[in-house]
Amino acid sequence: MLNQIGVTGAVEMNVATSVVAGLAALAGAGSAHAYFIGSDDTSKIYEEVLDLDPLTGLLSKEGLERKLAKIVQADPPETSGFERWLLISLEIDALRDINEIHGAEIGDSVLRVIAQRVRRLVGDLGPVSRIAGSEYAFAVKFKRDDRELHAVMNAIIDEVARPVSIDSATVAVFCTAGVTQIVSQTIEINKLLRQTKLARANAKAGGLGNWATYHPEMTQSDRYRKWIETELVQAIRDNDFDLVYQSQVYSDTGKIAGYESLLRWKHPTKGIIPPIEFIAVAEQCGLINQIGNWVIRRVCEDAHFFDPDVKIAVNVSPKQLDNPEFVDTLASILKTYDIKPKRIEIEITENVLIGDPNRVRKQFERIRGLGCSIAIDDFGTGYSNLSTLSELSFCKLKLDRSFLARYEDRNNSGPLISTVVNLARALDVQILAEGVETKDQIAMLNAAGCTLMQGFAFGKPFTLNRDEVSEEAAA
Ligand code: C2E
Ligand code: CA
Ligand code: CA
């Protein structure tokens, strides 16, 4: 195949071999495992076939996900330690041009050559796949040293982006790469790939042939924002949202105090996109009002699944509160679904206080006037002006998860939490600790007088089985 398209195997091999040697040395080949396709039990041949990309013989996206799941099961990613698993995706630019100018067959041949290059580069250090079109991805365990990553990434980009000779023509290849760290033992391939894609988009802003590592702030990059905005419009049209619920519990009695609704976006091709990645964009482009109203309607539709004595919390963005029609819309939705307002708690993050305090106070009063309660969310993240806070009419302070994490290891965590508990008492409001994950945290919070809690220790957000319950209800 290589000879057929005019690439001499020897040249490919020599250059690649030297980079592999470099990569292997840098990544600590002594600990390398065999991740070649086909090294698995032959009884799984059928699954393996499905896991392969027929054009290049590399793994498919599904194959990569399965392989990575096995790898991290055997060798769990650590958040500390000397090594880390990285997922790297490469995008070959100008493929459309190659197809247009030279025809799809040559385009396919180029894809195969790139596949061989990547495969040889990575060797047996990790699984290699073609995700779609001209996007490739592989995972390698790297030392936790950025110099190593820089050296390897530059070598990979230089190698992959060498021109490909086809018959008498030479095709220029450009390659951009994105890197993300695999931190969880549960492989969510779409999420990881989205992170590398975001990193690539940022790398591209600096010109072709660059690479970048994903960091969460990238969710705000212009390019990604635009993509989210366009996709959100379709998501609203196609009703691609869902709500999950997380319980709020009294740790001393185990009694459920309420449930918080949390929004999920089920993107048709990208999988679940978490709210942290799109709420800010929805706020900026104004779509938050439509999405927020959808959430309120959905909560009202779901309310009959829950005990009528527990509250259901709805997250409302400060931007929604800016909308003068917000409270009227809330009232009209509650009326349409015949939901008692006291069943609904509106959660608003404490940075609502950055806005015009008079306006915020009036809106709070109108919401309370309707009969809904209000919780101040993410308390402790730093924006609160206590005098303004004390003028507002609300019922609950939700202590942010980061507050807990920040103080849990310190000897003075108890007194600090106690201070906040006392503040809540002085304001005559409830206090709930968010993101409670461990027994130690539960004990520390109880000792400090905060018994209302929410977090993985009590239950992860769950999906309602709407079909099953409605069948039961119908029976
Ligand atoms: P939030 O309101 O502070 O919600 C709590 C977040 O913490 C949720 O993330 C939840 O899944 C997560 N969480 C709960 N317990 C634990 C724990 O023990 N450990 C850890 N590590 N995390 C925990 P999620 O669902 O990804 O939501 C993120 C943020 O997105 C929410 O933070 C909220 O600000 C926003 N959001 C979610 N749904 C909506 C919505 O319907 N409307 C608006 N405007 N914002 C929403
Ligand atoms: Ca919340
Ligand atoms: Ca929060």
Coordinates of C-alpha atoms and ligand atoms in Angstrom, one line a residue:
M1 CA 0.0 0.0 0.0
L2 CA 2.8 2.4 0.9
N3 CA 4.6 1.7 -2.3
Q4 CA 1.4 2.0 -4.3
I5 CA 1.0 5.6 -3.2
G6 CA 4.6 6.3 -3.7
V7 CA 5.8 6.5 -0.1
T8 CA 8.9 4.5 0.4
G9 CA 8.4 2.2 3.3
A10 CA 12.0 2.4 4.3
V11 CA 12.0 6.2 4.7
E12 CA 8.7 6.0 6.7
M13 CA 10.1 3.3 8.9
N14 CA 13.4 5.0 9.6
V15 CA 12.1 8.4 10.6
A16 CA 9.2 6.8 12.6
T17 CA 11.5 4.4 14.3
S18 CA 13.7 7.1 15.6
V19 CA 10.7 9.0 17.0
V20 CA 9.3 5.9 18.5
A21 CA 12.6 5.3 20.2
G22 CA 12.6 8.8 21.5
L23 CA 8.9 8.5 22.6
A24 CA 9.5 5.2 24.2
A25 CA 12.6 6.5 26.1
L26 CA 10.7 9.6 27.2
A27 CA 7.6 7.8 28.2
G28 CA 9.5 5.1 30.1
A29 CA 9.3 2.1 27.8
G30 CA 10.4 -0.2 30.6
S31 CA 6.8 -0.1 31.9
A32 CA 5.2 -0.2 28.5
H33 CA 2.4 -2.7 28.1
A34 CA 1.2 -4.3 24.9
Y35 CA -1.9 -2.6 23.5
F36 CA -1.7 -3.8 20.0
I37 CA -5.0 -4.6 18.4
G38 CA -5.5 -8.3 18.4
S39 CA -3.6 -9.1 21.5
D40 CA -6.9 -9.9 23.2
D41 CA -8.6 -13.3 23.6
T42 CA -9.5 -14.6 20.1
S43 CA -13.0 -15.4 21.4
K44 CA -13.7 -11.7 21.3
I45 CA -12.9 -11.4 17.6
Y46 CA -16.4 -10.2 16.7
E47 CA -16.2 -7.4 19.2
E48 CA -12.8 -6.6 17.9
V49 CA -14.0 -6.3 14.3
L50 CA -16.6 -3.8 15.5
D51 CA -13.9 -2.0 17.3
L52 CA -11.9 -1.4 14.2
D53 CA -11.8 1.4 11.7
P54 CA -12.1 -0.5 8.3
L55 CA -10.3 2.2 6.4
T56 CA -7.1 2.3 8.4
G57 CA -7.2 -0.8 10.6
L58 CA -6.7 1.3 13.7
L59 CA -9.3 1.2 16.5
S60 CA -12.6 2.9 16.0
K61 CA -13.9 5.4 18.6
E62 CA -15.8 2.6 20.3
G63 CA -12.8 0.4 20.2
L64 CA -10.7 3.1 21.8
E65 CA -13.2 3.6 24.5
R66 CA -13.3 -0.2 25.3
K67 CA -9.5 -0.5 25.2
L68 CA -9.0 2.6 27.5
A69 CA -11.6 1.2 29.9
K70 CA -9.5 -2.0 30.2
I71 CA -6.3 -0.1 30.6
V72 CA -7.5 2.2 33.4
Q73 CA -9.1 -0.7 35.1
A74 CA -5.7 -2.5 35.2
D75 CA -3.7 0.6 35.8
P76 CA -5.9 3.3 37.4
P77 CA -5.2 6.9 36.7
E78 CA -3.7 8.7 39.6
T79 CA -4.1 12.4 40.3
S80 CA -0.7 12.4 42.0
G81 CA 2.4 10.3 41.3
F82 CA 5.0 10.4 38.6
E83 CA 3.0 9.4 35.7
R84 CA -0.3 10.2 34.1
W85 CA -2.4 8.9 31.2
L86 CA -2.9 11.4 28.5
L87 CA -5.3 11.2 25.6
I88 CA -4.1 13.0 22.5
S89 CA -6.1 13.8 19.4
L90 CA -4.7 14.9 16.1
E91 CA -6.5 16.6 13.3
I92 CA -5.2 16.6 9.8
D93 CA -6.0 19.8 8.1
A94 CA -6.7 20.4 4.5
L95 CA -8.1 16.9 3.9
R96 CA -11.1 18.3 2.1
D97 CA -8.6 20.0 -0.2
I98 CA -6.8 16.8 -0.8
N99 CA -10.2 15.1 -1.6
E100 CA -11.2 17.9 -3.9
I101 CA -8.0 18.3 -5.8
H102 CA -6.8 14.7 -5.9
G103 CA -10.0 12.7 -5.4
A104 CA -11.4 10.7 -2.5
E105 CA -9.2 7.6 -3.2
I106 CA -6.0 9.6 -2.8
G107 CA -7.6 11.2 0.3
D108 CA -8.2 7.7 1.7
S109 CA -4.6 6.8 1.0
V110 CA -3.4 9.8 2.8
L111 CA -5.5 8.8 5.8
R112 CA -3.9 5.4 5.8
V113 CA -0.4 6.8 5.6
I114 CA -1.2 9.1 8.5
A115 CA -2.6 6.1 10.4
Q116 CA 0.6 4.2 9.9
R117 CA 2.7 7.1 11.0
V118 CA 0.7 7.5 14.2
R119 CA 0.6 3.8 14.8
R120 CA 4.4 3.5 14.4
L121 CA 5.0 6.6 16.6
V122 CA 3.0 5.3 19.5
G123 CA 4.2 1.7 19.1
D124 CA 3.0 -0.4 21.9
L125 CA 2.8 2.4 24.4
G126 CA -1.0 2.8 24.0
P127 CA -4.1 2.3 21.9
V128 CA -4.4 4.3 18.6
S129 CA -7.6 5.0 16.8
R130 CA -9.1 7.0 14.0
I131 CA -12.1 8.8 15.4
A132 CA -13.7 10.1 12.3
G133 CA -12.7 11.8 9.1
S134 CA -9.2 13.1 9.6
E135 CA -9.2 12.9 13.4
Y136 CA -7.0 10.4 15.2
A137 CA -6.6 9.8 18.9
F138 CA -4.2 7.8 21.1
A139 CA -3.4 7.4 24.7
V140 CA 0.0 7.2 26.2
K141 CA 1.3 7.2 29.8
F142 CA 3.6 10.2 30.3
K143 CA 5.9 11.2 33.1
R144 CA 4.4 14.2 35.0
D145 CA 6.9 16.5 33.5
D146 CA 5.9 19.1 30.9
R147 CA 9.3 19.1 29.3
E148 CA 8.7 15.5 28.3
L149 CA 5.3 16.3 26.9
H150 CA 6.6 19.3 24.9
A151 CA 9.4 17.2 23.4
V152 CA 7.1 14.4 22.4
M153 CA 4.3 16.5 21.1
N154 CA 6.6 18.5 18.9
A155 CA 8.2 15.3 17.6
I156 CA 4.8 13.9 16.8
I157 CA 3.5 16.9 15.0
D158 CA 6.7 17.2 12.9
E159 CA 6.5 13.5 12.0
V160 CA 2.8 13.3 11.2
A161 CA 2.9 16.5 9.2
R162 CA 5.6 15.4 6.8
P163 CA 4.4 15.7 3.2
V164 CA 2.9 12.6 1.7
S165 CA 4.0 11.7 -1.8
I166 CA 1.4 10.4 -4.1
D167 CA 2.5 9.2 -7.5
S168 CA 4.2 12.3 -8.9
A169 CA 2.5 14.8 -6.6
T170 CA 3.3 15.7 -3.0
V171 CA 0.5 16.5 -0.6
A172 CA 1.2 18.9 2.2
V173 CA -0.2 17.8 5.5
F174 CA -0.9 20.0 8.5
C175 CA -1.5 18.6 11.9
T176 CA -3.0 20.2 15.0
A177 CA -3.1 18.3 18.3
G178 CA -5.0 18.5 21.6
V179 CA -4.0 16.8 24.9
T180 CA -6.1 16.0 27.9
Q181 CA -5.4 14.0 31.0
I182 CA -7.4 10.9 31.8
V183 CA -8.3 11.5 35.5
S184 CA -11.3 9.2 36.0
Q185 CA -11.5 5.4 36.0
T186 CA -14.8 5.7 34.1
I187 CA -13.9 6.4 30.5
E188 CA -16.3 8.9 28.9
I189 CA -14.7 9.0 25.5
N190 CA -16.9 11.7 24.1
K191 CA -16.1 14.0 27.0
L192 CA -12.4 13.3 26.7
L193 CA -12.4 13.9 23.0
R194 CA -14.3 17.1 23.4
Q195 CA -11.7 18.3 25.7
T196 CA -8.9 17.5 23.2
K197 CA -11.0 19.2 20.5
L198 CA -11.3 22.3 22.6
A199 CA -7.5 22.2 23.1
R200 CA -7.0 21.9 19.4
A201 CA -9.3 24.8 18.6
N202 CA -7.2 26.9 21.0
A203 CA -4.0 25.6 19.5
K204 CA -5.2 26.5 16.0
A205 CA -5.8 30.0 17.0
G206 CA -2.0 30.2 17.2
G207 CA -1.7 28.8 13.6
L208 CA -1.6 25.3 12.1
G209 CA 0.9 22.8 13.4
N210 CA 0.4 23.7 17.0
W211 CA -0.8 21.7 20.0
A212 CA -2.3 22.6 23.3
T213 CA -3.3 20.9 26.6
Y214 CA -7.0 21.2 27.7
H215 CA -7.8 23.3 30.7
P216 CA -11.4 24.0 31.8
E217 CA -11.2 27.8 31.0
M218 CA -11.1 26.7 27.3
T219 CA -14.8 26.2 27.5
Q220 CA -15.0 29.9 27.1
S221 CA -13.0 30.1 23.9
D222 CA -14.7 32.0 21.2
R223 CA -14.8 29.2 18.7
Y224 CA -16.3 26.8 21.2
R225 CA -18.7 29.4 22.4
K226 CA -20.0 29.8 18.8
W227 CA -20.3 26.1 18.4
I228 CA -22.2 25.7 21.6
E229 CA -24.5 28.6 20.7
T230 CA -25.4 27.1 17.3
E231 CA -26.0 23.7 18.8
L232 CA -28.0 25.1 21.7
V233 CA -30.5 26.6 19.3
Q234 CA -31.0 23.1 17.8
A235 CA -31.1 21.5 21.2
I236 CA -34.0 23.8 22.3
R237 CA -35.8 23.0 19.1
D238 CA -35.2 19.2 19.3
N239 CA -35.8 19.0 23.1
D240 CA -32.4 17.5 23.7
F241 CA -32.4 18.3 27.4
D242 CA -33.1 16.3 30.5
L243 CA -33.1 16.7 34.3
V244 CA -31.4 14.6 36.9
Y245 CA -32.1 15.0 40.6
Q246 CA -29.9 14.8 43.7
S247 CA -31.2 14.4 47.2
Q248 CA -30.7 16.8 50.1
V249 CA -30.5 14.9 53.4
Y250 CA -30.6 15.6 57.1
S251 CA -27.5 13.6 58.1
D252 CA -28.7 13.1 61.7
T253 CA -32.0 11.5 60.9
G254 CA -31.4 10.4 57.3
K255 CA -34.6 12.1 56.3
I256 CA -34.8 13.6 52.8
A257 CA -35.3 17.3 52.9
G258 CA -35.6 17.8 49.2
Y259 CA -34.2 17.3 45.7
E260 CA -32.1 19.6 43.5
S261 CA -32.8 19.4 39.7
L262 CA -29.7 19.5 37.6
L263 CA -29.8 20.1 33.8
R264 CA -28.2 17.7 31.3
W265 CA -27.8 18.3 27.6
K266 CA -28.0 15.1 25.5
H267 CA -26.1 16.1 22.4
P268 CA -27.0 13.8 19.5
T269 CA -23.4 13.1 18.6
K270 CA -21.2 14.4 21.4
G271 CA -23.0 12.7 24.2
I272 CA -23.9 14.3 27.5
I273 CA -22.6 17.9 27.8
P274 CA -22.5 19.1 31.4
P275 CA -24.1 22.4 32.4
I276 CA -20.7 23.9 33.4
E277 CA -19.8 23.8 29.7
F278 CA -22.9 25.6 28.3
I279 CA -24.8 27.6 31.0
A280 CA -22.3 30.5 30.7
V281 CA -22.7 30.6 26.9
A282 CA -26.5 30.4 27.2
E283 CA -26.3 33.3 29.6
Q284 CA -24.2 35.3 27.2
C285 CA -26.4 34.7 24.2
G286 CA -29.7 35.1 26.0
L287 CA -30.8 31.5 25.4
I288 CA -30.8 30.9 29.2
N289 CA -34.4 32.3 29.4
Q290 CA -35.8 29.6 27.1
I291 CA -33.7 26.9 28.7
G292 CA -34.5 28.0 32.2
N293 CA -38.2 28.0 31.4
W294 CA -37.9 24.5 30.0
V295 CA -36.3 23.5 33.4
I296 CA -39.2 24.9 35.4
R297 CA -41.7 23.2 33.2
R298 CA -39.9 19.9 33.4
V299 CA -39.7 20.1 37.2
C300 CA -43.4 20.7 37.4
E301 CA -44.1 17.8 35.1
D302 CA -41.8 15.6 37.3
A303 CA -43.2 16.9 40.6
H304 CA -45.7 14.0 41.0
F305 CA -42.8 11.5 41.2
F306 CA -41.7 13.1 44.5
D307 CA -43.2 13.2 48.0
P308 CA -45.4 16.4 48.1
D309 CA -43.8 17.4 51.4
V310 CA -40.3 17.7 50.0
K311 CA -39.1 20.7 48.0
I312 CA -37.6 20.5 44.6
A313 CA -34.9 23.0 44.0
V314 CA -34.4 24.7 40.6
N315 CA -31.2 26.4 39.6
V316 CA -31.9 29.9 38.2
S317 CA -29.2 32.0 36.7
P318 CA -28.8 35.6 37.7
K319 CA -29.4 36.5 34.1
Q320 CA -32.9 34.9 34.3
L321 CA -33.6 37.1 37.3
D322 CA -32.6 40.1 35.2
N323 CA -35.5 39.4 33.0
P324 CA -38.5 41.4 34.2
E325 CA -40.9 38.7 33.0
F326 CA -39.2 35.9 35.0
V327 CA -41.5 35.9 38.1
D328 CA -44.7 36.1 35.9
T329 CA -43.5 33.2 33.8
L330 CA -42.7 31.2 36.9
A331 CA -46.1 31.9 38.3
S332 CA -47.9 31.0 35.1
I333 CA -46.0 27.7 34.7
L334 CA -46.8 26.7 38.3
K335 CA -50.4 27.5 37.6
T336 CA -50.5 25.6 34.4
Y337 CA -49.2 22.5 36.1
D338 CA -51.1 23.1 39.3
I339 CA -48.0 23.0 41.4
K340 CA -48.0 24.6 44.9
P341 CA -45.3 27.3 44.9
K342 CA -44.1 26.1 48.3
R343 CA -42.9 22.9 46.7
I344 CA -40.4 24.9 44.6
E345 CA -37.1 26.3 45.8
I346 CA -35.2 28.7 43.6
E347 CA -31.4 28.4 43.8
I348 CA -29.5 31.5 42.8
T349 CA -25.7 31.7 43.0
E350 CA -24.3 34.2 45.4
N351 CA -22.8 36.2 42.6
V352 CA -26.3 37.5 41.9
L353 CA -25.2 40.1 44.4
I354 CA -22.8 41.6 41.9
G355 CA -25.8 42.9 40.2
D356 CA -28.0 45.9 41.1
P357 CA -28.9 45.1 44.8
N358 CA -32.3 46.9 44.6
R359 CA -33.4 45.0 41.6
V360 CA -32.2 41.7 43.1
R361 CA -34.1 42.5 46.4
K362 CA -37.3 43.3 44.5
Q363 CA -37.1 40.1 42.5
F364 CA -36.4 38.1 45.6
E365 CA -39.5 39.6 47.3
R366 CA -41.7 38.8 44.3
I367 CA -40.5 35.2 44.3
R368 CA -41.1 34.9 48.0
G369 CA -44.5 36.7 47.5
L370 CA -45.4 33.9 45.1
G371 CA -44.7 31.3 47.8
C372 CA -41.5 29.8 46.5
S373 CA -38.4 29.6 48.8
I374 CA -35.0 30.9 47.8
A375 CA -31.6 29.3 48.4
I376 CA -28.3 31.2 48.0
D377 CA -26.1 28.8 46.0
D378 CA -22.3 28.5 45.9
F379 CA -22.0 30.4 49.1
G380 CA -18.3 30.9 50.1
T381 CA -17.0 31.4 46.6
G382 CA -16.1 35.0 47.5
Y383 CA -18.6 37.4 46.1
S384 CA -20.9 38.0 49.0
N385 CA -21.3 41.3 50.5
L386 CA -22.7 40.4 53.9
S387 CA -24.7 43.6 54.5
T388 CA -26.4 43.1 51.1
L389 CA -27.0 39.5 51.8
S390 CA -28.7 40.3 55.1
E391 CA -31.1 42.6 53.4
L392 CA -32.3 39.8 51.1
S393 CA -35.2 37.5 51.8
F394 CA -34.1 33.9 51.4
C395 CA -34.3 30.7 53.3
K396 CA -31.1 28.7 52.8
L397 CA -27.4 29.2 52.4
K398 CA -25.8 26.5 50.3
L399 CA -22.1 26.2 51.3
D400 CA -20.1 25.7 48.2
R401 CA -18.2 22.4 47.7
S402 CA -14.9 24.3 47.2
F403 CA -15.3 25.8 50.7
L404 CA -15.5 22.4 52.2
A405 CA -12.6 21.0 50.2
R406 CA -10.5 24.1 51.0
Y407 CA -10.8 23.7 54.7
E408 CA -11.2 20.0 55.3
D409 CA -7.5 19.3 55.7
R410 CA -6.9 22.2 58.0
N411 CA -7.1 21.9 61.8
N412 CA -9.2 25.0 61.9
S413 CA -11.9 23.7 59.5
G414 CA -14.4 23.1 62.3
P415 CA -14.3 26.6 63.7
L416 CA -14.6 28.1 60.2
I417 CA -17.6 26.0 59.3
S418 CA -19.0 26.9 62.8
T419 CA -18.6 30.6 61.9
V420 CA -20.7 30.1 58.7
V421 CA -23.3 28.1 60.6
N422 CA -23.5 30.9 63.2
L423 CA -23.9 33.4 60.3
A424 CA -26.8 31.4 59.0
R425 CA -28.3 31.3 62.4
A426 CA -28.0 35.0 62.8
L427 CA -29.7 35.5 59.4
D428 CA -32.3 32.9 60.5
V429 CA -31.8 30.7 57.5
Q430 CA -30.9 27.0 57.0
I431 CA -27.4 26.0 56.0
L432 CA -26.7 23.1 53.6
A433 CA -23.2 21.8 52.8
E434 CA -22.8 20.9 49.1
G435 CA -20.5 18.3 47.6
V436 CA -20.2 16.1 50.8
E437 CA -18.2 13.0 49.8
T438 CA -16.6 11.5 52.8
K439 CA -17.5 10.3 56.3
D440 CA -14.9 12.6 57.8
Q441 CA -16.7 15.6 56.1
I442 CA -20.0 14.4 57.5
A443 CA -18.6 14.1 61.0
M444 CA -16.9 17.5 60.8
L445 CA -20.1 19.2 59.5
N446 CA -22.2 17.6 62.1
A447 CA -19.8 18.7 64.9
A448 CA -20.0 22.2 63.5
G449 CA -23.8 22.2 63.6
C450 CA -24.5 21.8 59.9
T451 CA -26.7 18.7 59.5
L452 CA -28.3 19.4 56.1
M453 CA -26.1 17.9 53.4
Q454 CA -26.0 17.1 49.7
G455 CA -23.3 15.1 47.9
F456 CA -22.0 11.8 46.6
A457 CA -21.9 10.5 50.2
F458 CA -25.7 10.6 50.1
G459 CA -26.3 9.9 46.5
K460 CA -25.3 11.0 43.0
P461 CA -27.7 12.8 40.8
F462 CA -30.1 10.2 39.3
T463 CA -32.4 10.0 36.3
L464 CA -36.1 9.5 36.9
N465 CA -37.4 6.3 35.3
R466 CA -40.4 8.2 33.9
D467 CA -41.7 5.3 31.8
E468 CA -41.6 2.9 34.7
V469 CA -43.2 5.2 37.2
S470 CA -45.9 6.3 34.8
E471 CA -46.6 2.7 34.0
E472 CA -47.0 2.0 37.7
A473 CA -49.1 5.0 38.1
A474 CA -51.3 3.9 35.2
A475 CA -51.6 0.3 36.6
Ligands
C2E1 P1 -24.5 23.5 41.5 O1 -25.8 24.2 41.5 O2 -23.6 23.9 42.6 O3 -24.8 22.0 41.5 C1 -24.0 21.0 42.2 C2 -23.0 20.3 41.2 O4 -22.2 19.5 42.0 C3 -23.7 19.4 40.3 O5 -22.9 19.4 39.1 C4 -23.6 18.1 41.0 O6 -23.7 17.0 40.1 C5 -22.2 18.2 41.6 N1 -22.1 17.4 42.8 C6 -23.1 17.0 43.7 N2 -22.5 16.3 44.7 C7 -21.2 16.2 44.5 C8 -20.1 15.6 45.2 O7 -20.3 15.0 46.3 N3 -18.9 15.8 44.7 C9 -18.7 16.4 43.5 N4 -17.4 16.5 43.0 N5 -19.7 17.0 42.8 C10 -20.9 16.9 43.3 P2 -23.6 19.6 37.7 O8 -24.9 18.9 37.6 O9 -22.5 19.3 36.7 O10 -24.0 21.1 37.7 C11 -23.0 22.1 37.7 C12 -23.5 23.5 37.8 O11 -24.3 23.8 36.6 C13 -24.5 23.6 39.0 O12 -23.8 23.8 40.1 C14 -25.3 24.8 38.5 O13 -24.6 26.0 38.9 C15 -25.4 24.7 37.0 N6 -26.7 24.1 36.7 C16 -27.1 22.8 36.7 N7 -28.4 22.7 36.3 C17 -28.8 24.0 36.0 C18 -30.0 24.6 35.6 O14 -31.1 23.9 35.4 N8 -30.0 25.9 35.4 C19 -29.0 26.7 35.6 N9 -29.0 28.0 35.4 N10 -27.8 26.2 36.0 C20 -27.7 24.9 36.2
CA2 CA -27.4 24.5 42.7
CA3 CA -23.0 25.1 44.3

